[in-house]
GROMACS .gro file of C-alpha atoms in nm:
model
  211
    1MET     CA    1  -1.602   0.903   1.573
    2THR     CA    2  -1.430   0.904   1.912
    3GLN     CA    3  -1.142   0.677   2.013
    4GLN     CA    4  -1.373   0.508   2.264
    5GLU     CA    5  -1.640   0.432   2.000
    6LEU     CA    6  -1.370   0.293   1.773
    7SER     CA    7  -1.242   0.065   2.050
    8VAL     CA    8  -1.589  -0.092   2.084
    9ILE     CA    9  -1.602  -0.164   1.711
   10LEU     CA   10  -1.255  -0.318   1.718
   11GLU     CA   11  -1.349  -0.539   2.012
   12LYS     CA   12  -1.655  -0.672   1.829
   13HIS     CA   13  -1.448  -0.726   1.516
   14GLN     CA   14  -1.234  -0.976   1.704
   15HIS     CA   15  -1.540  -1.197   1.749
   16TRP     CA   16  -1.600  -1.180   1.372
   17ILE     CA   17  -1.239  -1.285   1.309
   18TYR     CA   18  -1.242  -1.576   1.553
   19GLU     CA   19  -1.610  -1.673   1.522
   20ASP     CA   20  -1.617  -1.728   1.896
   21CYS     CA   21  -1.958  -1.604   2.009
   22ALA     CA   22  -2.323  -1.587   1.913
   23ASP     CA   23  -2.406  -1.353   1.623
   24TRP     CA   24  -2.039  -1.314   1.531
   25GLU     CA   25  -2.144  -1.284   1.166
   26GLN     CA   26  -2.285  -0.937   1.239
   27MET     CA   27  -1.973  -0.806   1.411
   28ARG     CA   28  -1.740  -0.734   1.120
   29ALA     CA   29  -1.594  -0.384   1.144
   30ASP     CA   30  -1.773  -0.169   0.886
   31LEU     CA   31  -1.606   0.171   0.893
   32SER     CA   32  -1.685   0.260   0.534
   33GLY     CA   33  -1.717   0.633   0.476
   34MET     CA   34  -1.644   0.721   0.839
   35ASP     CA   35  -1.419   0.999   0.962
   36LEU     CA   36  -1.128   0.853   1.162
   37PHE     CA   37  -0.899   1.150   1.110
   38ASP     CA   38  -0.598   1.150   1.343
   39LEU     CA   39  -0.718   0.854   1.555
   40ASP     CA   40  -0.489   0.584   1.696
   41LEU     CA   41  -0.515   0.242   1.531
   42SER     CA   42  -0.161   0.131   1.603
   43GLY     CA   43  -0.140  -0.247   1.631
   44ALA     CA   44  -0.513  -0.281   1.558
   45ASP     CA   45  -0.639  -0.612   1.415
   46LEU     CA   46  -0.853  -0.508   1.119
   47ARG     CA   47  -0.822  -0.819   0.907
   48GLY     CA   48  -1.100  -0.825   0.648
   49ALA     CA   49  -1.251  -0.497   0.773
   50ASN     CA   50  -1.449  -0.267   0.545
   51LEU     CA   51  -1.274   0.070   0.520
   52TYR     CA   52  -1.412   0.174   0.182
   53GLU     CA   53  -1.393   0.553   0.136
   54THR     CA   54  -1.290   0.593   0.501
   55ASP     CA   55  -1.112   0.912   0.607
   56LEU     CA   56  -0.785   0.784   0.755
   57ARG     CA   57  -0.579   1.098   0.712
   58GLU     CA   58  -0.293   1.127   0.961
   59VAL     CA   59  -0.412   0.809   1.136
   60ASN     CA   60  -0.159   0.604   1.335
   61LEU     CA   61  -0.168   0.254   1.184
   62ILE     CA   62   0.181   0.146   1.288
   63CYS     CA   63   0.204  -0.235   1.284
   64ALA     CA   64  -0.172  -0.265   1.223
   65ASP     CA   65  -0.302  -0.590   1.071
   66LEU     CA   66  -0.503  -0.503   0.760
   67ARG     CA   67  -0.473  -0.828   0.571
   68GLY     CA   68  -0.753  -0.864   0.320
   69ALA     CA   69  -0.914  -0.536   0.424
   70ASN     CA   70  -1.112  -0.322   0.181
   71LEU     CA   71  -0.944   0.019   0.160
   72CYS     CA   72  -1.062   0.115  -0.188
   73ASP     CA   73  -1.099   0.492  -0.230
   74ALA     CA   74  -0.984   0.542   0.131
   75ASP     CA   75  -0.800   0.865   0.216
   76LEU     CA   76  -0.471   0.772   0.387
   77HIS     CA   77  -0.298   1.100   0.318
   78GLY     CA   78  -0.009   1.132   0.563
   79ALA     CA   79  -0.106   0.817   0.755
   80ASN     CA   80   0.163   0.618   0.936
   81LEU     CA   81   0.148   0.255   0.820
   82SER     CA   82   0.506   0.163   0.896
   83GLY     CA   83   0.536  -0.208   0.970
   84ALA     CA   84   0.167  -0.264   0.889
   85ASN     CA   85   0.049  -0.587   0.726
   86LEU     CA   86  -0.159  -0.509   0.415
   87SER     CA   87  -0.106  -0.842   0.244
   88GLY     CA   88  -0.391  -0.910   0.003
   89ALA     CA   89  -0.566  -0.584   0.090
   90CYS     CA   90  -0.757  -0.389  -0.174
   91LEU     CA   91  -0.645  -0.027  -0.207
   92CYS     CA   92  -0.775   0.058  -0.554
   93ASP     CA   93  -0.778   0.435  -0.610
   94ALA     CA   94  -0.674   0.494  -0.247
   95ALA     CA   95  -0.503   0.823  -0.160
   96LEU     CA   96  -0.169   0.742   0.005
   97TYR     CA   97   0.007   1.068  -0.076
   98GLY     CA   98   0.292   1.120   0.169
   99ALA     CA   99   0.200   0.813   0.375
  100ASN     CA  100   0.468   0.624   0.569
  101LEU     CA  101   0.470   0.258   0.460
  102SER     CA  102   0.829   0.180   0.545
  103GLY     CA  103   0.874  -0.189   0.617
  104ALA     CA  104   0.506  -0.258   0.545
  105ASN     CA  105   0.387  -0.586   0.393
  106LEU     CA  106   0.186  -0.517   0.076
  107SER     CA  107   0.249  -0.851  -0.091
  108GLY     CA  108  -0.036  -0.941  -0.324
  109ALA     CA  109  -0.218  -0.616  -0.248
  110VAL     CA  110  -0.427  -0.448  -0.519
  111LEU     CA  111  -0.333  -0.081  -0.562
  112ARG     CA  112  -0.466  -0.009  -0.911
  113GLY     CA  113  -0.487   0.364  -0.967
  114ALA     CA  114  -0.372   0.442  -0.611
  115ASN     CA  115  -0.184   0.766  -0.546
  116LEU     CA  116   0.141   0.687  -0.363
  117SER     CA  117   0.323   1.005  -0.462
  118LYS     CA  118   0.587   1.108  -0.208
  119ALA     CA  119   0.499   0.807   0.006
  120VAL     CA  120   0.779   0.629   0.193
  121LEU     CA  121   0.803   0.257   0.113
  122ARG     CA  122   1.163   0.186   0.200
  123ARG     CA  123   1.219  -0.186   0.265
  124ALA     CA  124   0.848  -0.253   0.203
  125ASP     CA  125   0.737  -0.587   0.056
  126LEU     CA  126   0.524  -0.531  -0.255
  127SER     CA  127   0.596  -0.866  -0.418
  128GLY     CA  128   0.319  -0.970  -0.654
  129ALA     CA  129   0.121  -0.650  -0.590
  130ASP     CA  130  -0.099  -0.495  -0.859
  131LEU     CA  131   0.001  -0.130  -0.913
  132ASN     CA  132  -0.137  -0.100  -1.264
  133GLY     CA  133  -0.178   0.269  -1.343
  134ALA     CA  134  -0.074   0.378  -0.993
  135TYR     CA  135   0.092   0.715  -0.926
  136LEU     CA  136   0.433   0.691  -0.758
  137TRP     CA  137   0.588   1.026  -0.838
  138ARG     CA  138   0.884   1.100  -0.609
  139THR     CA  139   0.799   0.789  -0.407
  140TYR     CA  140   1.072   0.641  -0.188
  141LEU     CA  141   1.114   0.271  -0.270
  142SER     CA  142   1.479   0.207  -0.197
  143ASN     CA  143   1.553  -0.152  -0.091
  144ALA     CA  144   1.187  -0.246  -0.146
  145ASN     CA  145   1.082  -0.589  -0.272
  146LEU     CA  146   0.889  -0.535  -0.595
  147SER     CA  147   0.945  -0.876  -0.748
  148LYS     CA  148   0.672  -0.984  -0.990
  149VAL     CA  149   0.485  -0.657  -0.929
  150ASP     CA  150   0.254  -0.519  -1.199
  151LEU     CA  151   0.347  -0.156  -1.270
  152ASN     CA  152   0.202  -0.144  -1.619
  153GLY     CA  153   0.143   0.220  -1.712
  154ALA     CA  154   0.239   0.341  -1.364
  155GLY     CA  155   0.382   0.689  -1.307
  156LEU     CA  156   0.725   0.664  -1.141
  157ARG     CA  157   0.877   1.000  -1.228
  158ASN     CA  158   1.165   1.091  -0.998
  159ALA     CA  159   1.097   0.780  -0.787
  160ASP     CA  160   1.376   0.645  -0.567
  161LEU     CA  161   1.417   0.275  -0.652
  162PHE     CA  162   1.777   0.241  -0.545
  163ASN     CA  163   1.869  -0.123  -0.481
  164ALA     CA  164   1.505  -0.228  -0.523
  165ASN     CA  165   1.418  -0.585  -0.623
  166LEU     CA  166   1.218  -0.566  -0.948
  167ASN     CA  167   1.290  -0.917  -1.067
  168GLY     CA  168   1.021  -1.023  -1.315
  169ALA     CA  169   0.830  -0.698  -1.267
  170ASN     CA  170   0.597  -0.566  -1.537
  171LEU     CA  171   0.700  -0.206  -1.612
  172SER     CA  172   0.562  -0.192  -1.965
  173GLY     CA  173   0.453   0.160  -2.051
  174ALA     CA  174   0.564   0.291  -1.710
  175ASP     CA  175   0.690   0.649  -1.682
  176LEU     CA  176   1.036   0.624  -1.522
  177HIS     CA  177   1.148   0.973  -1.620
  178ASN     CA  178   1.443   1.072  -1.397
  179ALA     CA  179   1.384   0.774  -1.168
  180ASP     CA  180   1.677   0.631  -0.969
  181LEU     CA  181   1.717   0.260  -1.047
  182CYS     CA  182   2.082   0.238  -0.953
  183ALA     CA  183   2.180  -0.111  -0.827
  184ALA     CA  184   1.822  -0.229  -0.882
  185ASP     CA  185   1.750  -0.589  -0.981
  186LEU     CA  186   1.559  -0.567  -1.311
  187SER     CA  187   1.637  -0.918  -1.425
  188GLU     CA  188   1.356  -1.068  -1.635
  189ALA     CA  189   1.160  -0.743  -1.601
  190ASN     CA  190   0.934  -0.617  -1.880
  191LEU     CA  191   1.036  -0.261  -1.972
  192SER     CA  192   0.882  -0.251  -2.317
  193CYS     CA  193   0.755   0.097  -2.409
  194ALA     CA  194   0.870   0.231  -2.070
  195LYS     CA  195   0.979   0.596  -2.064
  196LEU     CA  196   1.342   0.595  -1.952
  197VAL     CA  197   1.447   0.956  -2.024
  198GLY     CA  198   1.698   1.060  -1.760
  199THR     CA  199   1.657   0.731  -1.572
  200CYS     CA  200   1.963   0.626  -1.372
  201LEU     CA  201   2.045   0.259  -1.430
  202CYS     CA  202   2.399   0.251  -1.292
  203ASP     CA  203   2.492  -0.099  -1.174
  204ALA     CA  204   2.136  -0.221  -1.236
  205ASP     CA  205   2.092  -0.588  -1.328
  206LEU     CA  206   1.911  -0.600  -1.663
  207SER     CA  207   1.983  -0.963  -1.744
  208ASP     CA  208   1.705  -1.118  -1.955
  209ALA     CA  209   1.501  -0.796  -1.927
  210ASP     CA  210   1.267  -0.700  -2.212
  211LEU     CA  211   1.365  -0.356  -2.336
   0.00000   0.00000   0.00000
């Protein structure tokens, strides 16, 4: 797909969002399975768009609005999503290896089984997100908001969670081998059956946590 063809789809999608013209119901952006490799979607309004199994590798999605979008099984390897709004989006089994999500809003997003290894999520908001069984090996999550997040059975080996907010998070069965949780807020978190071999918990708040 060319950048020009994509622009036409995005323009029509605005009518679907605002319901402001005849036949707006047929104008939702359906980019499922399409190849958008290396295209520019910075600042794009893709609320509720269908991006299932879409190839978004290396795509520029800086400050894009993807609230409620379907990104299940999408390939976002190396994509730049810094400052993007993914609140309530579905990213089940999505490939986000090495993606830049710094400062992104992922509150309430569903990321079950997603691969976020080596992704950058510094200062990102993942409050209430579902990361059950997700892969976050060597992921950068320092200063991120992970309050009430579900990380049951997630892989967090060597993850950087310095000063992260994990208040009330579910980390039961999570693999935190060699993870950095220094100065993290783990108050009221569930760490039952979590693997904590080599985990750094210096100055972490573990008040009322379930260990």
